[in-house]
Amino acid sequence: MKTMNLPHRVKLIDVGPRDGLQNEKQPVPAAIKVELVHRLQAAGLKEIEVTSFVSPKWVPQMADNAEVMAGIQRQAGVRYSVLTPNVQGFEAALKTKPDEIVVFGAASEAFSQKNINCSIAESMERFAPVVKAARDAGIAVRGAMSCTVGCPYEGDIAPERVAYLAGLMKSIGVQRVDVADTIGVGTPRKVQAAIEATLKHYALNDVSGHFHDTYGQALANTLAALQLGVWNFQTSVAGLGGCPYAKGATGNVATEDVVYMLNSMGIDTGIDLDRLIDAGVYISEALGRKPNSRVATAVLNKRAA
Ligand code: HMG
Ligand code: MG
């Protein structure tokens, strides 16, 4: 295996409270979301994607965004981010003092329409004032780029589409971007091509991997991204999640599985795997299921033996 580019440390952004829970059919009480955030930060997560300020008609599960943000006891050194698709969302988010806001676009026109009800070009018109207002307020700005490998409506997405989107994000002042495989169809070379396309516009330090695990490829894709030197990843505790506008897609790669792999590769994450597994058990029990993480399952079986 080629190892020369492997980073020595990795920053994980747990998106479980947002990407993980946004698709749950039953309402999850705000107090449980808040407790999940507390357990994640206690496990050593330094970035947590908490919620989204989107239309409650589109995503009812995130309607308690302000309540969740208000309930969190913030820990120094932890970055709390929220999704804001437009000025209305940003203004509501601003009152809750996020450290970072996330605008979210897509490399596929069809997904852009289904997810945020506008074209890629229109999305940039909506994002531009949000990005400006955030940066004027001293809030960091990240851009999520959906469907960088494949789209549920358009199929394969060419790397040129990803480069185009990354260029648009850069042009409106987005500071760093997530290369998202929304429906988890990517495999290592395809994911590397999407990342390389993004690197035409963003520095390595400003690119993160966001891999859903629908086809079981997300850990392999994470390693492929590491081999390019990417060291920021979004993962989801207990493998929670999916996007309501990407039917059948499962959650992000489980944070537990990535931490286990990185720990044993000697790559520092600053995360306590046992406490992380406990956080995953907490939210999974609240949802009435078992953690969707192979590592958590193995460790829990070992603990029980
Ligand atoms: P729209 O209908 O085009 O918006 O939705 P509009 O401006 O025409 O407004 C229509 C109504 O929505 C109005 O209410 C607005 O007040 C309200 P009404 O007058 O009908 O009562 N509205 C809002 N309410 C609360 N917060 C707001 C807001 N904006 C408008 N911010 C909109 C456009 C973007 C709002 C809508 O399409 C939407 O909410 N989409 C959310 C989609 C979403 O959250 N998807 C999941 C997150 S993305 C994801 O998971 C992918 C990611 O993980 C990366 C990956 O894996 O690919 C990030
Ligand atoms: Mg996602």
mmCIF file of C-alpha atoms and ligand atoms in Angstrom:
data_model
loop_
_atom_site.group_PDB
_atom_site.id
_atom_site.type_symbol
_atom_site.label_atom_id
_atom_site.label_comp_id
_atom_site.label_asym_id
_atom_site.label_seq_id
_atom_site.Cartn_x
_atom_site.Cartn_y
_atom_site.Cartn_z
ATOM 1 C CA MET A 1 0.000 0.000 0.000
ATOM 2 C CA LYS A 2 1.191 3.480 -0.815
ATOM 3 C CA THR A 3 1.692 5.199 2.507
ATOM 4 C CA MET A 4 3.822 8.227 1.836
ATOM 5 C CA ASN A 5 0.972 10.720 1.769
ATOM 6 C CA LEU A 6 -0.859 9.379 4.795
ATOM 7 C CA PRO A 7 -1.549 12.141 7.317
ATOM 8 C CA HIS A 8 -0.365 11.768 10.914
ATOM 9 C CA ARG A 9 -3.563 13.098 12.380
ATOM 10 C CA VAL A 10 -7.173 13.240 11.294
ATOM 11 C CA LYS A 11 -10.011 15.537 12.300
ATOM 12 C CA LEU A 12 -13.418 13.886 12.394
ATOM 13 C CA ILE A 13 -16.590 15.943 12.195
ATOM 14 C CA ASP A 14 -19.413 13.914 13.662
ATOM 15 C CA VAL A 15 -22.552 14.594 11.644
ATOM 16 C CA GLY A 16 -24.704 12.137 13.584
ATOM 17 C CA PRO A 17 -26.915 14.727 15.294
ATOM 18 C CA ARG A 18 -27.713 16.322 11.886
ATOM 19 C CA ASP A 19 -27.167 13.970 8.927
ATOM 20 C CA GLY A 20 -27.741 11.015 11.224
ATOM 21 C CA LEU A 21 -31.029 12.054 12.752
ATOM 22 C CA GLN A 22 -32.589 14.187 9.988
ATOM 23 C CA ASN A 23 -34.175 11.143 8.356
ATOM 24 C CA GLU A 24 -35.651 9.510 11.464
ATOM 25 C CA LYS A 25 -39.397 9.002 11.059
ATOM 26 C CA GLN A 26 -40.244 9.266 14.766
ATOM 27 C CA PRO A 27 -39.529 12.605 16.431
ATOM 28 C CA VAL A 28 -36.345 12.450 18.494
ATOM 29 C CA PRO A 29 -36.692 14.734 21.548
ATOM 30 C CA ALA A 30 -34.361 17.740 21.604
ATOM 31 C CA ALA A 31 -33.021 16.618 25.004
ATOM 32 C CA ILE A 32 -31.745 13.374 23.464
ATOM 33 C CA LYS A 33 -30.024 15.249 20.638
ATOM 34 C CA VAL A 34 -28.400 17.556 23.182
ATOM 35 C CA GLU A 35 -27.218 14.601 25.263
ATOM 36 C CA LEU A 36 -25.791 12.987 22.127
ATOM 37 C CA VAL A 37 -23.762 16.131 21.433
ATOM 38 C CA HIS A 38 -22.540 16.122 25.046
ATOM 39 C CA ARG A 39 -21.447 12.502 24.779
ATOM 40 C CA LEU A 40 -19.684 13.104 21.479
ATOM 41 C CA GLN A 41 -17.677 15.997 22.873
ATOM 42 C CA ALA A 42 -16.892 13.971 25.993
ATOM 43 C CA ALA A 43 -15.519 11.252 23.680
ATOM 44 C CA GLY A 44 -13.131 13.803 22.171
ATOM 45 C CA LEU A 45 -14.916 15.004 19.029
ATOM 46 C CA LYS A 46 -13.734 18.526 18.224
ATOM 47 C CA GLU A 47 -16.292 19.224 15.506
ATOM 48 C CA ILE A 48 -19.967 18.368 15.652
ATOM 49 C CA GLU A 49 -22.609 19.105 13.026
ATOM 50 C CA VAL A 50 -25.502 19.803 15.327
ATOM 51 C CA THR A 51 -28.599 20.592 13.276
ATOM 52 C CA SER A 52 -29.960 22.386 10.228
ATOM 53 C CA PHE A 53 -31.951 25.545 9.761
ATOM 54 C CA VAL A 54 -34.077 24.273 6.896
ATOM 55 C CA SER A 55 -37.799 24.290 6.270
ATOM 56 C CA PRO A 56 -39.591 22.181 8.911
ATOM 57 C CA LYS A 57 -42.022 21.171 6.157
ATOM 58 C CA TRP A 58 -39.125 19.641 4.238
ATOM 59 C CA VAL A 59 -37.271 18.119 7.171
ATOM 60 C CA PRO A 60 -39.523 17.943 10.269
ATOM 61 C CA GLN A 61 -36.865 16.233 12.385
ATOM 62 C CA MET A 62 -34.713 19.405 12.409
ATOM 63 C CA ALA A 63 -37.554 21.720 13.492
ATOM 64 C CA ASP A 64 -36.107 21.871 17.018
ATOM 65 C CA ASN A 65 -32.840 23.410 15.737
ATOM 66 C CA ALA A 66 -32.837 26.458 18.038
ATOM 67 C CA GLU A 67 -33.815 24.405 21.086
ATOM 68 C CA VAL A 68 -30.992 21.946 20.466
ATOM 69 C CA MET A 69 -28.418 24.693 19.952
ATOM 70 C CA ALA A 70 -29.591 26.439 23.135
ATOM 71 C CA GLY A 71 -29.399 23.227 25.138
ATOM 72 C CA ILE A 72 -25.767 22.426 24.426
ATOM 73 C CA GLN A 73 -23.209 23.148 27.108
ATOM 74 C CA ARG A 74 -20.362 24.199 24.888
ATOM 75 C CA GLN A 75 -16.902 22.904 25.465
ATOM 76 C CA ALA A 76 -13.883 25.080 24.660
ATOM 77 C CA GLY A 77 -12.104 23.991 21.507
ATOM 78 C CA VAL A 78 -15.163 22.310 19.983
ATOM 79 C CA ARG A 79 -16.651 23.672 16.750
ATOM 80 C CA TYR A 80 -20.439 23.462 16.431
ATOM 81 C CA SER A 81 -21.757 23.714 12.881
ATOM 82 C CA VAL A 82 -25.239 24.000 11.401
ATOM 83 C CA LEU A 83 -26.699 23.818 7.889
ATOM 84 C CA THR A 84 -28.158 27.010 6.418
ATOM 85 C CA PRO A 85 -29.572 26.831 2.867
ATOM 86 C CA ASN A 86 -30.661 30.473 2.565
ATOM 87 C CA VAL A 87 -30.764 33.856 4.312
ATOM 88 C CA GLN A 88 -33.870 32.882 6.264
ATOM 89 C CA GLY A 89 -32.054 29.861 7.681
ATOM 90 C CA PHE A 90 -28.914 31.875 8.339
ATOM 91 C CA GLU A 91 -30.772 34.570 10.265
ATOM 92 C CA ALA A 92 -32.389 31.963 12.494
ATOM 93 C CA ALA A 93 -29.047 30.169 12.925
ATOM 94 C CA LEU A 94 -27.161 33.366 13.765
ATOM 95 C CA LYS A 95 -29.226 33.818 16.943
ATOM 96 C CA THR A 96 -27.929 30.447 18.146
ATOM 97 C CA LYS A 97 -24.266 31.413 17.674
ATOM 98 C CA PRO A 98 -22.869 28.574 15.551
ATOM 99 C CA ASP A 99 -19.104 28.459 14.993
ATOM 100 C CA GLU A 100 -19.552 27.435 11.387
ATOM 101 C CA ILE A 101 -22.396 27.398 8.909
ATOM 102 C CA VAL A 102 -22.723 24.983 6.031
ATOM 103 C CA VAL A 103 -24.255 25.815 2.679
ATOM 104 C CA PHE A 104 -25.106 22.716 0.708
ATOM 105 C CA GLY A 105 -25.099 22.351 -3.042
ATOM 106 C CA ALA A 106 -24.910 19.458 -5.467
ATOM 107 C CA ALA A 107 -22.835 18.421 -8.458
ATOM 108 C CA SER A 108 -26.054 17.118 -10.005
ATOM 109 C CA GLU A 109 -28.813 19.449 -11.240
ATOM 110 C CA ALA A 110 -31.567 16.965 -10.464
ATOM 111 C CA PHE A 111 -30.416 16.488 -6.869
ATOM 112 C CA SER A 112 -30.124 20.241 -6.387
ATOM 113 C CA GLN A 113 -33.770 20.601 -7.452
ATOM 114 C CA LYS A 114 -35.006 17.748 -5.251
ATOM 115 C CA ASN A 115 -32.990 18.706 -2.177
ATOM 116 C CA ILE A 116 -33.114 22.501 -2.125
ATOM 117 C CA ASN A 117 -35.696 23.280 -4.807
ATOM 118 C CA CYS A 118 -33.442 25.267 -7.130
ATOM 119 C CA SER A 119 -30.803 24.838 -9.828
ATOM 120 C CA ILE A 120 -27.072 24.808 -9.091
ATOM 121 C CA ALA A 121 -26.763 28.360 -10.441
ATOM 122 C CA GLU A 122 -29.715 29.569 -8.345
ATOM 123 C CA SER A 123 -28.253 27.875 -5.271
ATOM 124 C CA MET A 124 -25.131 30.014 -5.613
ATOM 125 C CA GLU A 125 -27.295 33.150 -5.750
ATOM 126 C CA ARG A 126 -28.950 32.030 -2.523
ATOM 127 C CA PHE A 127 -25.697 31.046 -0.836
ATOM 128 C CA ALA A 128 -23.667 34.130 -1.743
ATOM 129 C CA PRO A 129 -25.397 36.520 0.715
ATOM 130 C CA VAL A 130 -25.345 33.815 3.399
ATOM 131 C CA VAL A 131 -21.617 33.307 2.967
ATOM 132 C CA LYS A 132 -20.966 37.039 3.056
ATOM 133 C CA ALA A 133 -23.108 37.613 6.141
ATOM 134 C CA ALA A 134 -21.468 34.715 7.944
ATOM 135 C CA ARG A 135 -17.949 35.830 7.171
ATOM 136 C CA ASP A 136 -18.794 39.431 8.131
ATOM 137 C CA ALA A 137 -20.011 38.024 11.464
ATOM 138 C CA GLY A 138 -16.784 36.050 11.935
ATOM 139 C CA ILE A 139 -18.479 32.698 11.403
ATOM 140 C CA ALA A 140 -16.639 30.046 9.391
ATOM 141 C CA VAL A 141 -18.223 28.771 6.189
ATOM 142 C CA ARG A 142 -18.150 25.245 4.836
ATOM 143 C CA GLY A 143 -19.773 24.034 1.639
ATOM 144 C CA ALA A 144 -21.199 20.530 1.306
ATOM 145 C CA MET A 145 -21.058 19.182 -2.236
ATOM 146 C CA SER A 146 -23.567 16.385 -2.721
ATOM 147 C CA CYS A 147 -23.543 13.690 -5.397
ATOM 148 C CA THR A 148 -19.875 14.087 -6.285
ATOM 149 C CA VAL A 149 -19.708 10.480 -7.483
ATOM 150 C CA GLY A 150 -23.248 9.467 -8.267
ATOM 151 C CA CYS A 151 -26.767 10.862 -8.126
ATOM 152 C CA PRO A 152 -29.998 8.982 -7.374
ATOM 153 C CA TYR A 153 -31.637 10.711 -10.349
ATOM 154 C CA GLU A 154 -28.812 11.235 -12.881
ATOM 155 C CA GLY A 155 -26.522 8.246 -12.233
ATOM 156 C CA ASP A 156 -22.755 8.673 -12.583
ATOM 157 C CA ILE A 157 -21.397 12.181 -12.081
ATOM 158 C CA ALA A 158 -18.251 13.184 -13.971
ATOM 159 C CA PRO A 159 -15.370 14.768 -12.016
ATOM 160 C CA GLU A 160 -15.735 17.871 -14.234
ATOM 161 C CA ARG A 161 -19.119 18.507 -12.584
ATOM 162 C CA VAL A 162 -17.420 18.382 -9.199
ATOM 163 C CA ALA A 163 -14.676 20.775 -10.301
ATOM 164 C CA TYR A 164 -17.349 23.139 -11.635
ATOM 165 C CA LEU A 165 -19.235 23.107 -8.318
ATOM 166 C CA ALA A 166 -16.046 23.510 -6.279
ATOM 167 C CA GLY A 167 -15.130 26.525 -8.440
ATOM 168 C CA LEU A 168 -18.539 28.088 -7.780
ATOM 169 C CA MET A 169 -18.199 27.489 -4.041
ATOM 170 C CA LYS A 170 -14.781 29.119 -4.095
ATOM 171 C CA SER A 171 -16.043 32.087 -6.110
ATOM 172 C CA ILE A 172 -18.655 32.983 -3.483
ATOM 173 C CA GLY A 173 -16.201 32.746 -0.580
ATOM 174 C CA VAL A 174 -16.849 29.293 0.859
ATOM 175 C CA GLN A 175 -13.738 28.494 2.903
ATOM 176 C CA ARG A 176 -13.686 24.712 2.787
ATOM 177 C CA VAL A 177 -15.733 21.980 1.147
ATOM 178 C CA ASP A 178 -16.968 18.451 1.742
ATOM 179 C CA VAL A 179 -16.743 15.955 -1.081
ATOM 180 C CA ALA A 180 -19.902 13.961 -0.430
ATOM 181 C CA ASP A 181 -20.864 10.586 -1.770
ATOM 182 C CA THR A 182 -24.490 11.125 -0.826
ATOM 183 C CA ILE A 183 -25.781 7.718 -1.869
ATOM 184 C CA GLY A 184 -22.686 5.695 -1.083
ATOM 185 C CA VAL A 185 -22.104 4.352 -4.596
ATOM 186 C CA GLY A 186 -18.493 5.489 -4.755
ATOM 187 C CA THR A 187 -15.458 3.235 -4.867
ATOM 188 C CA PRO A 188 -11.854 4.282 -4.169
ATOM 189 C CA ARG A 189 -10.756 5.458 -7.627
ATOM 190 C CA LYS A 190 -13.999 7.322 -8.266
ATOM 191 C CA VAL A 191 -13.810 9.053 -4.920
ATOM 192 C CA GLN A 192 -10.186 9.972 -5.575
ATOM 193 C CA ALA A 193 -11.221 11.486 -8.924
ATOM 194 C CA ALA A 194 -13.879 13.617 -7.193
ATOM 195 C CA ILE A 195 -11.326 14.775 -4.613
ATOM 196 C CA GLU A 196 -8.724 15.551 -7.268
ATOM 197 C CA ALA A 197 -11.338 17.630 -9.122
ATOM 198 C CA THR A 198 -12.010 19.552 -5.909
ATOM 199 C CA LEU A 199 -8.291 20.102 -5.353
ATOM 200 C CA LYS A 200 -8.269 22.234 -8.521
ATOM 201 C CA HIS A 201 -9.965 24.912 -6.413
ATOM 202 C CA TYR A 202 -9.286 24.070 -2.766
ATOM 203 C CA ALA A 203 -6.146 23.254 -0.803
ATOM 204 C CA LEU A 204 -5.844 19.821 0.753
ATOM 205 C CA ASN A 205 -6.391 21.255 4.238
ATOM 206 C CA ASP A 206 -9.760 22.624 3.114
ATOM 207 C CA VAL A 207 -11.217 19.437 1.649
ATOM 208 C CA SER A 208 -13.064 16.825 3.654
ATOM 209 C CA GLY A 209 -14.509 13.452 2.776
ATOM 210 C CA HIS A 210 -18.183 12.694 3.478
ATOM 211 C CA PHE A 211 -18.933 9.120 2.577
ATOM 212 C CA HIS A 212 -22.243 7.358 3.015
ATOM 213 C CA ASP A 213 -21.914 3.618 3.389
ATOM 214 C CA THR A 214 -24.844 2.306 1.366
ATOM 215 C CA TYR A 215 -22.744 -0.161 -0.629
ATOM 216 C CA GLY A 216 -20.256 -0.845 2.180
ATOM 217 C CA GLN A 217 -17.471 1.101 0.468
ATOM 218 C CA ALA A 218 -17.131 4.060 2.802
ATOM 219 C CA LEU A 219 -14.201 2.781 4.851
ATOM 220 C CA ALA A 220 -12.305 1.874 1.672
ATOM 221 C CA ASN A 221 -13.155 5.306 0.286
ATOM 222 C CA THR A 222 -11.869 6.902 3.472
ATOM 223 C CA LEU A 223 -8.552 5.107 3.045
ATOM 224 C CA ALA A 224 -8.423 6.182 -0.613
ATOM 225 C CA ALA A 225 -8.931 9.795 0.474
ATOM 226 C CA LEU A 226 -6.263 9.436 3.183
ATOM 227 C CA GLN A 227 -3.849 8.263 0.496
ATOM 228 C CA LEU A 228 -4.367 11.608 -1.255
ATOM 229 C CA GLY A 229 -3.547 13.327 2.036
ATOM 230 C CA VAL A 230 -7.113 14.287 2.991
ATOM 231 C CA TRP A 231 -7.289 14.504 6.775
ATOM 232 C CA ASN A 232 -10.779 15.874 7.481
ATOM 233 C CA PHE A 233 -13.764 13.529 7.363
ATOM 234 C CA GLN A 234 -17.429 13.623 8.265
ATOM 235 C CA THR A 235 -18.588 10.474 9.941
ATOM 236 C CA SER A 236 -21.679 9.520 11.887
ATOM 237 C CA VAL A 237 -21.714 7.913 15.311
ATOM 238 C CA ALA A 238 -23.390 4.489 15.187
ATOM 239 C CA GLY A 239 -23.602 4.909 11.399
ATOM 240 C CA LEU A 240 -26.809 6.885 11.862
ATOM 241 C CA GLY A 241 -28.547 8.467 8.991
ATOM 242 C CA GLY A 242 -29.386 9.154 5.415
ATOM 243 C CA CYS A 243 -30.731 12.020 3.352
ATOM 244 C CA PRO A 244 -34.506 12.356 2.948
ATOM 245 C CA TYR A 245 -33.963 13.305 -0.709
ATOM 246 C CA ALA A 246 -31.752 10.300 -1.490
ATOM 247 C CA LYS A 247 -34.112 7.364 -0.957
ATOM 248 C CA GLY A 248 -32.472 4.107 0.131
ATOM 249 C CA ALA A 249 -29.151 5.743 0.958
ATOM 250 C CA THR A 250 -27.871 4.775 4.389
ATOM 251 C CA GLY A 251 -25.881 6.755 6.923
ATOM 252 C CA ASN A 252 -22.329 7.992 6.811
ATOM 253 C CA VAL A 253 -19.541 5.618 7.628
ATOM 254 C CA ALA A 254 -19.676 4.957 11.379
ATOM 255 C CA THR A 255 -17.327 7.175 13.377
ATOM 256 C CA GLU A 256 -16.417 4.127 15.485
ATOM 257 C CA ASP A 257 -15.223 2.196 12.411
ATOM 258 C CA VAL A 258 -13.057 5.064 11.189
ATOM 259 C CA VAL A 259 -11.562 5.697 14.632
ATOM 260 C CA TYR A 260 -10.705 2.008 15.022
ATOM 261 C CA MET A 261 -8.983 1.941 11.629
ATOM 262 C CA LEU A 262 -7.058 5.168 12.244
ATOM 263 C CA ASN A 263 -6.020 4.214 15.778
ATOM 264 C CA SER A 264 -4.488 0.990 14.602
ATOM 265 C CA MET A 265 -2.744 2.784 11.717
ATOM 266 C CA GLY A 266 -1.099 5.101 14.245
ATOM 267 C CA ILE A 267 -3.054 8.127 12.983
ATOM 268 C CA ASP A 268 -4.125 10.397 15.817
ATOM 269 C CA THR A 269 -7.810 11.405 16.137
ATOM 270 C CA GLY A 270 -7.905 12.476 19.785
ATOM 271 C CA ILE A 271 -11.031 10.338 20.198
ATOM 272 C CA ASP A 272 -11.605 7.789 22.953
ATOM 273 C CA LEU A 273 -13.063 4.780 21.136
ATOM 274 C CA ASP A 274 -14.761 3.309 24.212
ATOM 275 C CA ARG A 275 -16.544 6.534 25.091
ATOM 276 C CA LEU A 276 -17.512 6.955 21.443
ATOM 277 C CA ILE A 277 -19.008 3.468 21.390
ATOM 278 C CA ASP A 278 -20.962 4.349 24.524
ATOM 279 C CA ALA A 279 -22.301 7.480 22.798
ATOM 280 C CA GLY A 280 -23.379 5.275 19.883
ATOM 281 C CA VAL A 281 -25.117 2.860 22.252
ATOM 282 C CA TYR A 282 -26.888 5.782 23.929
ATOM 283 C CA ILE A 283 -28.421 7.131 20.713
ATOM 284 C CA SER A 284 -29.108 3.681 19.281
ATOM 285 C CA GLU A 285 -31.011 2.652 22.412
ATOM 286 C CA ALA A 286 -32.984 5.899 22.234
ATOM 287 C CA LEU A 287 -33.938 4.938 18.673
ATOM 288 C CA GLY A 288 -34.691 1.334 19.630
ATOM 289 C CA ARG A 289 -31.949 -0.353 17.630
ATOM 290 C CA LYS A 290 -28.357 -1.514 17.739
ATOM 291 C CA PRO A 291 -25.420 0.647 16.564
ATOM 292 C CA ASN A 292 -24.830 0.302 12.834
ATOM 293 C CA SER A 293 -21.073 -0.034 13.308
ATOM 294 C CA ARG A 294 -19.125 -3.242 12.891
ATOM 295 C CA VAL A 295 -16.513 -2.051 15.391
ATOM 296 C CA ALA A 296 -19.144 -1.149 17.987
ATOM 297 C CA THR A 297 -20.787 -4.555 17.532
ATOM 298 C CA ALA A 298 -17.458 -6.361 17.934
ATOM 299 C CA VAL A 299 -16.448 -4.369 21.007
ATOM 300 C CA LEU A 300 -19.872 -4.756 22.618
ATOM 301 C CA ASN A 301 -19.775 -8.524 22.027
ATOM 302 C CA LYS A 302 -16.329 -8.662 23.585
ATOM 303 C CA ARG A 303 -17.478 -6.623 26.575
ATOM 304 C CA ALA A 304 -20.428 -8.972 27.060
ATOM 305 C CA ALA A 305 -18.271 -12.130 26.874
HETATM 306 P P1 HMG B 1 -38.483 26.580 -0.935
HETATM 307 O O1 HMG B 1 -39.876 26.024 -0.769
HETATM 308 O O2 HMG B 1 -37.955 26.723 -2.330
HETATM 309 O O3 HMG B 1 -38.317 27.947 -0.139
HETATM 310 O O4 HMG B 1 -37.495 25.646 -0.103
HETATM 311 P P2 HMG B 1 -39.067 29.318 -0.216
HETATM 312 O O5 HMG B 1 -38.044 30.362 0.033
HETATM 313 O O6 HMG B 1 -39.914 29.383 -1.471
HETATM 314 O O7 HMG B 1 -40.051 29.267 1.066
HETATM 315 C C1 HMG B 1 -41.148 28.361 1.147
HETATM 316 C C2 HMG B 1 -41.526 28.153 2.591
HETATM 317 O O8 HMG B 1 -40.442 27.587 3.307
HETATM 318 C C3 HMG B 1 -41.891 29.436 3.335
HETATM 319 O O9 HMG B 1 -42.842 29.076 4.346
HETATM 320 C C4 HMG B 1 -40.617 29.813 4.031
HETATM 321 O O10 HMG B 1 -40.843 30.574 5.195
HETATM 322 C C5 HMG B 1 -40.072 28.455 4.404
HETATM 323 P P3 HMG B 1 -44.437 29.250 4.114
HETATM 324 O O11 HMG B 1 -44.603 30.701 3.761
HETATM 325 O O12 HMG B 1 -44.800 28.329 2.958
HETATM 326 O O13 HMG B 1 -45.008 28.837 5.433
HETATM 327 N N1 HMG B 1 -38.612 28.456 4.515
HETATM 328 C C6 HMG B 1 -37.927 28.150 5.635
HETATM 329 N N2 HMG B 1 -38.331 27.787 6.861
HETATM 330 C C7 HMG B 1 -37.364 27.550 7.791
HETATM 331 N N3 HMG B 1 -36.040 27.666 7.539
HETATM 332 C C8 HMG B 1 -35.605 28.036 6.326
HETATM 333 C C9 HMG B 1 -36.576 28.300 5.323
HETATM 334 N N4 HMG B 1 -36.474 28.677 4.036
HETATM 335 C C10 HMG B 1 -37.727 28.772 3.551
HETATM 336 N N5 HMG B 1 -34.304 28.123 6.084
HETATM 337 C C11 HMG B 1 -35.480 25.186 1.092
HETATM 338 C C12 HMG B 1 -36.105 25.866 -0.125
HETATM 339 C C13 HMG B 1 -33.984 25.160 0.892
HETATM 340 C C14 HMG B 1 -35.824 25.958 2.350
HETATM 341 C C15 HMG B 1 -36.043 23.760 1.200
HETATM 342 O O14 HMG B 1 -35.848 23.111 -0.039
HETATM 343 C C16 HMG B 1 -35.400 22.969 2.284
HETATM 344 O O15 HMG B 1 -35.617 23.213 3.458
HETATM 345 N N6 HMG B 1 -34.614 21.964 1.943
HETATM 346 C C17 HMG B 1 -33.888 21.201 2.960
HETATM 347 C C18 HMG B 1 -33.306 20.015 2.400
HETATM 348 C C19 HMG B 1 -32.473 19.316 3.451
HETATM 349 O O16 HMG B 1 -32.380 19.709 4.592
HETATM 350 N N7 HMG B 1 -31.867 18.217 3.012
HETATM 351 C C20 HMG B 1 -31.026 17.440 3.868
HETATM 352 C C21 HMG B 1 -29.725 18.116 4.171
HETATM 353 S S1 HMG B 1 -28.578 18.015 2.824
HETATM 354 C C22 HMG B 1 -27.808 16.474 3.037
HETATM 355 O O17 HMG B 1 -28.198 15.691 3.871
HETATM 356 C C23 HMG B 1 -26.586 16.163 2.200
HETATM 357 C C24 HMG B 1 -25.289 16.303 2.979
HETATM 358 O O18 HMG B 1 -25.261 15.439 4.086
HETATM 359 C C25 HMG B 1 -24.115 15.970 2.049
HETATM 360 C C26 HMG B 1 -24.372 14.664 1.318
HETATM 361 O O19 HMG B 1 -24.388 13.585 1.935
HETATM 362 O O20 HMG B 1 -24.586 14.775 0.107
HETATM 363 C C27 HMG B 1 -25.072 17.735 3.485
HETATM 364 MG MG MG B 2 -24.775 13.345 3.990
#
